[in-house]
Coordinates of C-alpha atoms in Angstrom, one line a residue:
X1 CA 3.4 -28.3 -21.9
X2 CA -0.1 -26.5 -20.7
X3 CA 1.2 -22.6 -19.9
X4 CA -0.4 -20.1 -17.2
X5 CA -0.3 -16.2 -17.4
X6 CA 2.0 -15.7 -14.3
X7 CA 1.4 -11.6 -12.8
X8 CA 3.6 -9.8 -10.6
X9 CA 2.0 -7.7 -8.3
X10 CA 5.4 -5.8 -7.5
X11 CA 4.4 -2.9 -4.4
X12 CA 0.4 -2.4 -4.0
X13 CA -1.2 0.4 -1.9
X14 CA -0.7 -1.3 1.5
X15 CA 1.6 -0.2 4.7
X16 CA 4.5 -2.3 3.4
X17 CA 7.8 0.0 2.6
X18 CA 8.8 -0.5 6.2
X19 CA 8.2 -4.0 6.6
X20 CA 10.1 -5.3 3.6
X21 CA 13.0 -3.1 1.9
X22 CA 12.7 -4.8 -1.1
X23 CA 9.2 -3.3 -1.5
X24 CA 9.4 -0.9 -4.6
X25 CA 8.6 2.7 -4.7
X26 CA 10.3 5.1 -6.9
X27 CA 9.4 5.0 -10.6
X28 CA 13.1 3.6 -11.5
X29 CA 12.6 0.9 -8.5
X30 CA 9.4 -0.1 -9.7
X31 CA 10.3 -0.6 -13.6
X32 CA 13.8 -2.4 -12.1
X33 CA 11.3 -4.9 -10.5
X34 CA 9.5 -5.4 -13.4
X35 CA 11.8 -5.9 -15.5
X36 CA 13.9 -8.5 -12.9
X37 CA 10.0 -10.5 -12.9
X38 CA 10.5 -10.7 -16.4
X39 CA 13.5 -12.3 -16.2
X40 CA 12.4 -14.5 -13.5
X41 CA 9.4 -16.0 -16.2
X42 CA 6.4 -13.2 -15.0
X43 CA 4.4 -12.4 -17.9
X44 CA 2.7 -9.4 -16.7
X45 CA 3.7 -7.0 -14.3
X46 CA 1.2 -5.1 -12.3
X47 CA 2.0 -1.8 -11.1
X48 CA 0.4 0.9 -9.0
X49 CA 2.7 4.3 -7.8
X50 CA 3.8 5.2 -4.8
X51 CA 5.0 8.8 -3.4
X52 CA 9.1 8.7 -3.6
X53 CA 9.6 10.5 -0.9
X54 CA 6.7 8.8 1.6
X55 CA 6.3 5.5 0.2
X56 CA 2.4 5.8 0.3
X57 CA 0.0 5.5 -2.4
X58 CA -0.2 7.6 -4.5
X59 CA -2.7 8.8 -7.5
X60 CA -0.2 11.0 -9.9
X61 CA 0.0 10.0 -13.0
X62 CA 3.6 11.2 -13.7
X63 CA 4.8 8.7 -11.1
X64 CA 2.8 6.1 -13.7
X65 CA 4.2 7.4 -16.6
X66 CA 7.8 7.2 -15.7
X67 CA 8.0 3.6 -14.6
X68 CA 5.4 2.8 -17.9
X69 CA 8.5 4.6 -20.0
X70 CA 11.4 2.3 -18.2
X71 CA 9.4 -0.7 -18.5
X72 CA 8.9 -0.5 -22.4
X73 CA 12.1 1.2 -22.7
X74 CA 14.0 -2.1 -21.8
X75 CA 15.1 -4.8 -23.6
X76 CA 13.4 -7.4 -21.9
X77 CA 9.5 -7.9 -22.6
X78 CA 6.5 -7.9 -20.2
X79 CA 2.8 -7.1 -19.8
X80 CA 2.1 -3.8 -18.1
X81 CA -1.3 -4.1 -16.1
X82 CA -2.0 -0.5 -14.4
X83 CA -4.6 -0.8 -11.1
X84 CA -7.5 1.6 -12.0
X85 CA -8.5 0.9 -8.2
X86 CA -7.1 4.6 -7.4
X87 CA -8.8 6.0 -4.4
X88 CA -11.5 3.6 -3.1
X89 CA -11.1 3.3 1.0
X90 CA -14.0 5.3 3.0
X91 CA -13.9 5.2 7.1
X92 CA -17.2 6.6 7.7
X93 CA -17.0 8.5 10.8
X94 CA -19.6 6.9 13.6
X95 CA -20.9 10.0 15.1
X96 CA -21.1 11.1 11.4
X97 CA -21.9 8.6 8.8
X98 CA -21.4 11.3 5.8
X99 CA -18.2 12.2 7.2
X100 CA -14.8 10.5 5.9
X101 CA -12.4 9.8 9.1
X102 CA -8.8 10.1 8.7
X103 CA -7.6 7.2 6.9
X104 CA -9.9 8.0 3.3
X105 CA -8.5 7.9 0.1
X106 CA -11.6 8.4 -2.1
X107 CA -12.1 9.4 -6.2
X108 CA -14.2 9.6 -9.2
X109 CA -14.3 6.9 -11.6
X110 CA -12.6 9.7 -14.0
X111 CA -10.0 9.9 -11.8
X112 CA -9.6 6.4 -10.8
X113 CA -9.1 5.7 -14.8
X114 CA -6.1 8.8 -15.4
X115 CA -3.5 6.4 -15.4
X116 CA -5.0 3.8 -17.6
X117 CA -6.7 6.2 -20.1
X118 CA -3.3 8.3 -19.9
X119 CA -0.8 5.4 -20.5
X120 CA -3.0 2.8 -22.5
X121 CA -1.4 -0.4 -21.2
X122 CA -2.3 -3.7 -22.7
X123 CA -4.3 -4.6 -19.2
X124 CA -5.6 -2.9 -16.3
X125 CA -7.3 -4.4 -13.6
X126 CA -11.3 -3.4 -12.7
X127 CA -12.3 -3.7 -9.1
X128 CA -16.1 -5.8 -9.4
X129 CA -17.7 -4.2 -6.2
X130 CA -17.1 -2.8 -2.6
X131 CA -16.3 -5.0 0.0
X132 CA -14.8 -4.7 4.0
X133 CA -11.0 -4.3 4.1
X134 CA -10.2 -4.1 7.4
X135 CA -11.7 -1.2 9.2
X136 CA -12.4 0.6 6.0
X137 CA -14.7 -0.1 3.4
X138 CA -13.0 0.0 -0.4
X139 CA -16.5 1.6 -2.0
X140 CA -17.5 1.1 -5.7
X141 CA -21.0 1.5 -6.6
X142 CA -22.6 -0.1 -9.5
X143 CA -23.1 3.0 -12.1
X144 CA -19.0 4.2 -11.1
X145 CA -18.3 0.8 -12.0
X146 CA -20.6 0.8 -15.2
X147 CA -18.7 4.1 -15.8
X148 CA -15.5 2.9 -14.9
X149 CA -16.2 0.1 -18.1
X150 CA -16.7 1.5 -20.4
X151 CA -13.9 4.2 -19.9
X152 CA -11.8 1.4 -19.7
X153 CA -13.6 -0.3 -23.2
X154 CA -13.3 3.0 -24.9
X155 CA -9.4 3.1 -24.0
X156 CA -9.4 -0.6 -25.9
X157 CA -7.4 -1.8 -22.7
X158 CA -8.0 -5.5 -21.5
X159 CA -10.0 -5.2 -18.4
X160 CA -8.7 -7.9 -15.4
X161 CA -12.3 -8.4 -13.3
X162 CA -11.2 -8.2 -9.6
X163 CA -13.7 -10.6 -7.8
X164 CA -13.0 -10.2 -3.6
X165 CA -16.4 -11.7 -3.0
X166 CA -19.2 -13.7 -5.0
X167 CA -21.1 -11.0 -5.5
X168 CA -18.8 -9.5 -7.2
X169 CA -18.5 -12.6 -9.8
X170 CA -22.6 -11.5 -10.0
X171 CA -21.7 -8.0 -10.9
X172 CA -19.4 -8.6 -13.2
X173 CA -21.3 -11.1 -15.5
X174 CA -23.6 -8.0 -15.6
X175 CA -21.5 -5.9 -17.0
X176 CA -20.6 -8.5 -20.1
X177 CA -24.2 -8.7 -20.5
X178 CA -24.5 -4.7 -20.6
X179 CA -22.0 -4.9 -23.7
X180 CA -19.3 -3.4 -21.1
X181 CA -16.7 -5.9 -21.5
X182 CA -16.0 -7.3 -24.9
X183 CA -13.7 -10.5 -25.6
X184 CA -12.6 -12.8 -23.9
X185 CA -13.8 -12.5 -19.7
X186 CA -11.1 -12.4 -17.6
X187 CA -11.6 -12.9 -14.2
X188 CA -9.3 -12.6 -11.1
X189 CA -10.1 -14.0 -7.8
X190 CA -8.9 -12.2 -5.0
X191 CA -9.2 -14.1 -1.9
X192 CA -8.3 -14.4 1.5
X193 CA -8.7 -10.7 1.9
X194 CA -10.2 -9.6 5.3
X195 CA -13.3 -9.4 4.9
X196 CA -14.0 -11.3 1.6
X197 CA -14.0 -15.1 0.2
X198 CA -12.1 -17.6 2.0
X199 CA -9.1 -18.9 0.5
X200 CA -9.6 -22.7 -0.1
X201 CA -10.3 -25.1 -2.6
X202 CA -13.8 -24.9 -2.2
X203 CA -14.4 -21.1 -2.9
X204 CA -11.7 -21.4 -6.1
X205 CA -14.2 -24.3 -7.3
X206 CA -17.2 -22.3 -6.3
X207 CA -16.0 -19.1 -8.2
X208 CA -15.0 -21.5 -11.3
X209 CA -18.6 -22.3 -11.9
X210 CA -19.9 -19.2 -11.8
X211 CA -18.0 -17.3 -14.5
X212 CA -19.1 -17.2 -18.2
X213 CA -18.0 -20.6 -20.0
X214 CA -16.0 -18.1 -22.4
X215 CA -14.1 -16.9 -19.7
X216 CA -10.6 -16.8 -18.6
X217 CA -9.5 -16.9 -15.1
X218 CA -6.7 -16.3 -12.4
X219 CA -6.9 -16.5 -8.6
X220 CA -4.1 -15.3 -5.7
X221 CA -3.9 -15.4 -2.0
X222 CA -2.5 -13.4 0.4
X223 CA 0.7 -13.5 3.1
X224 CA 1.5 -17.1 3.5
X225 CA -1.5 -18.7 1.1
X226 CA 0.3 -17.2 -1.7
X227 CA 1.8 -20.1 -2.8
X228 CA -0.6 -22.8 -1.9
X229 CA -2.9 -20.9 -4.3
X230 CA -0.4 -20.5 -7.1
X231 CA -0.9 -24.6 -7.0
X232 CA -4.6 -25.0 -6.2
X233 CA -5.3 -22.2 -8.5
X234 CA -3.2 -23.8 -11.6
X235 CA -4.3 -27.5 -11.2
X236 CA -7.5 -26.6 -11.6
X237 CA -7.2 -24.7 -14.7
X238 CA -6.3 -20.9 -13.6
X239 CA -3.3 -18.4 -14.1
X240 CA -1.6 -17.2 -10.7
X241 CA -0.6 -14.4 -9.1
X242 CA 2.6 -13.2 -6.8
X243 CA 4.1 -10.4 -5.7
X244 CA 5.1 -8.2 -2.7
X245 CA 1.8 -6.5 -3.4
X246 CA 0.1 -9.6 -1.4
X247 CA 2.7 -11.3 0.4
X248 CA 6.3 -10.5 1.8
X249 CA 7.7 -13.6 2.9
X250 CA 9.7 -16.2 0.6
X251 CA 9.6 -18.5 3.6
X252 CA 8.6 -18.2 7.0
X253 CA 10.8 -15.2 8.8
X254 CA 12.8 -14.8 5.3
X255 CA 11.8 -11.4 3.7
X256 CA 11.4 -11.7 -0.3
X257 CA 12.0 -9.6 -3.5
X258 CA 9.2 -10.0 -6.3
X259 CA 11.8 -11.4 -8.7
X260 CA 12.1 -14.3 -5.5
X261 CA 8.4 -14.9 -5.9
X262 CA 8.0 -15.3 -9.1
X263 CA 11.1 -17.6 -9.2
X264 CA 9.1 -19.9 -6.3
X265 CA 5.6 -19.7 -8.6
X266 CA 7.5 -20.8 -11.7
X267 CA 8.9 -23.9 -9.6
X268 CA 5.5 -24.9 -8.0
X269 CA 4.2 -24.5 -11.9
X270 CA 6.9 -26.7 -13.2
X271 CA 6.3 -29.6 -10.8
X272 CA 2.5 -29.4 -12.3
X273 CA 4.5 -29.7 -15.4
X274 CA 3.4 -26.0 -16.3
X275 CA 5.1 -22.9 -17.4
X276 CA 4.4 -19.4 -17.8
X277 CA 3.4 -17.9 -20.6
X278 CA 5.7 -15.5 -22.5
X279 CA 3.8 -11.8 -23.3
X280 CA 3.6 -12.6 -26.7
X281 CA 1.8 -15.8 -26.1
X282 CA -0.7 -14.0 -23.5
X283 CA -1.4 -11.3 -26.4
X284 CA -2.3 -13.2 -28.5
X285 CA -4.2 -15.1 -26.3
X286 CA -6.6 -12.6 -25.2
X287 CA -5.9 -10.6 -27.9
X288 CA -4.3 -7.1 -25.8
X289 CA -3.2 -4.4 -27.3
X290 CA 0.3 -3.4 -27.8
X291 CA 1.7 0.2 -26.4
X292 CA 1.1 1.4 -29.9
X293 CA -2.6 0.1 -30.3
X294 CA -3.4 -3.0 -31.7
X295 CA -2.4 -6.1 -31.1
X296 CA 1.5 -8.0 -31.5

């Protein structure tokens, strides 16, 4: 049976705690989740933190570090994949253009790498250029980026190439040639992101063809695409991505928990006749380190 690295993006960055109580937040909440994706068939879980007692993003490391420790501390095996995002949104101000309105979340490559340089998980994901998101624009400049690589090659973690645009794809094949990213290419195709690439068949065909022919891929959607693009994205050769990071719905008007998405994902995968891969398998795959260093 072919097999798919299946992710679970379990809480994001977004204004979700209200909307969805099943949204994690707290380190313990967070590992919980992972380790009920697990279960469920995910083979990596993605994490960022969130402040315990406001439910926003948040950039401390300790709030990392504790839901890293539960996760490996538990019986039941998964892929950590730590967002090295951190603080990209800018809302210039329009009277002042150098001026950051309220809303800004914004830091160094140094600091957008703590967690993963800190923590060393097998995977972390690297953001492939700025792009619109709404009202704000999530900023990361070519050399941050270059820095942001090699940080990230230096730390031996496996990067994840987050593509929101073409461009991006551009960028990124630039940074293999640079030496940047060794391996295996693994690419990740965010889409239907306000204002990015389109979600539709098309634009997953159209990014296909213009990564590396050594590469790897995955693709997700957002609110109710999610799982029409855990199908289109696996039939044509891709591993998927849920989560209440990008979607909060298990049906229409019915609130879900991660563990509930990746349950759906691994029944659209099955009716392809596919199934997830199991962490070992993905390690070996694409050859990721364990939390000692190294590979298992």
């Amino acid at each position: 049976m072919k097999k798919v690295m299946l992710t679970a993006a379990l809480t994001g960055a977004g204004d979700t705690v209200d909307k969805n109580k099943h949204v994690p937040v707290t380190p313990q909440e967070i590992a919980d989740s992972a380790i009920k994706c697990a279960k469920a068939g995910a083979t990596v879980a993605h994490i960022h933190a969130r402040d315990p007692k406001t439910g926003e993003i948040s950039h401390d490391v300790a709030f990392f570090r504790e839901a890293v420790r539960l996760i490996r501390e538990a019986d039941e095996d998964i892929i950590i994949n730590i967002t090295s995002g951190g603080g990209g949104d800018f809302i210039p101000s329009l009277e002042d253009p150098y001026k950051a309105e309220k809303g800004s979340d914004m830091q160094t490559p140094d600091e957008r790498h703590e967690p993963v340089g800190t923590l060393l998980p097998e995977m972390c994901t690297l953001d492939c250029g700025s792009v619109n998101m709404g009202d704000a624009i999530y900023l990361s400049p070519a050399d941050w980026l270059r820095k942001q690589a090699q940080l990230v090659k230096d730390a031996g973690v496996k990067p994840e190439l987050e593509c929101f645009d073409s461009g991006h794809i551009s960028f990124a094949k630039q940074l293999i040639n640079e030496g940047l990213i060794e391996g295996t290419p693994l690419f990740q195709f965010c889409l239907g992101i306000p204002w990015g690439a389109e979600n539709d068949p098309e634009t997953i065909e159209y990014f296909k063809t213009r990564i590396p022919e050594n590469a790897e891929w995955s693709a997700f959607g957002i609110g109710r695409m999610q799982f029409p693009t855990v199908e289109e994205a696996a039939k044509r050769g891709g591993n998927v991505r849920v989560g209440l990071e990008d979607n909060l719905y298990l049906a229409k008007g019915v609130k879900a928990s991660n563990e509930q998405l990746v349950e759906k994902a691994v029944e659209i995968l099955k009716a392809l006749d596919i199934e997830p891969m199991t962490p070992a398998e993905a390690r070996d795959k694409y050859q990721l380190r364990s939390p000692q260093g190294g590979t298992k």
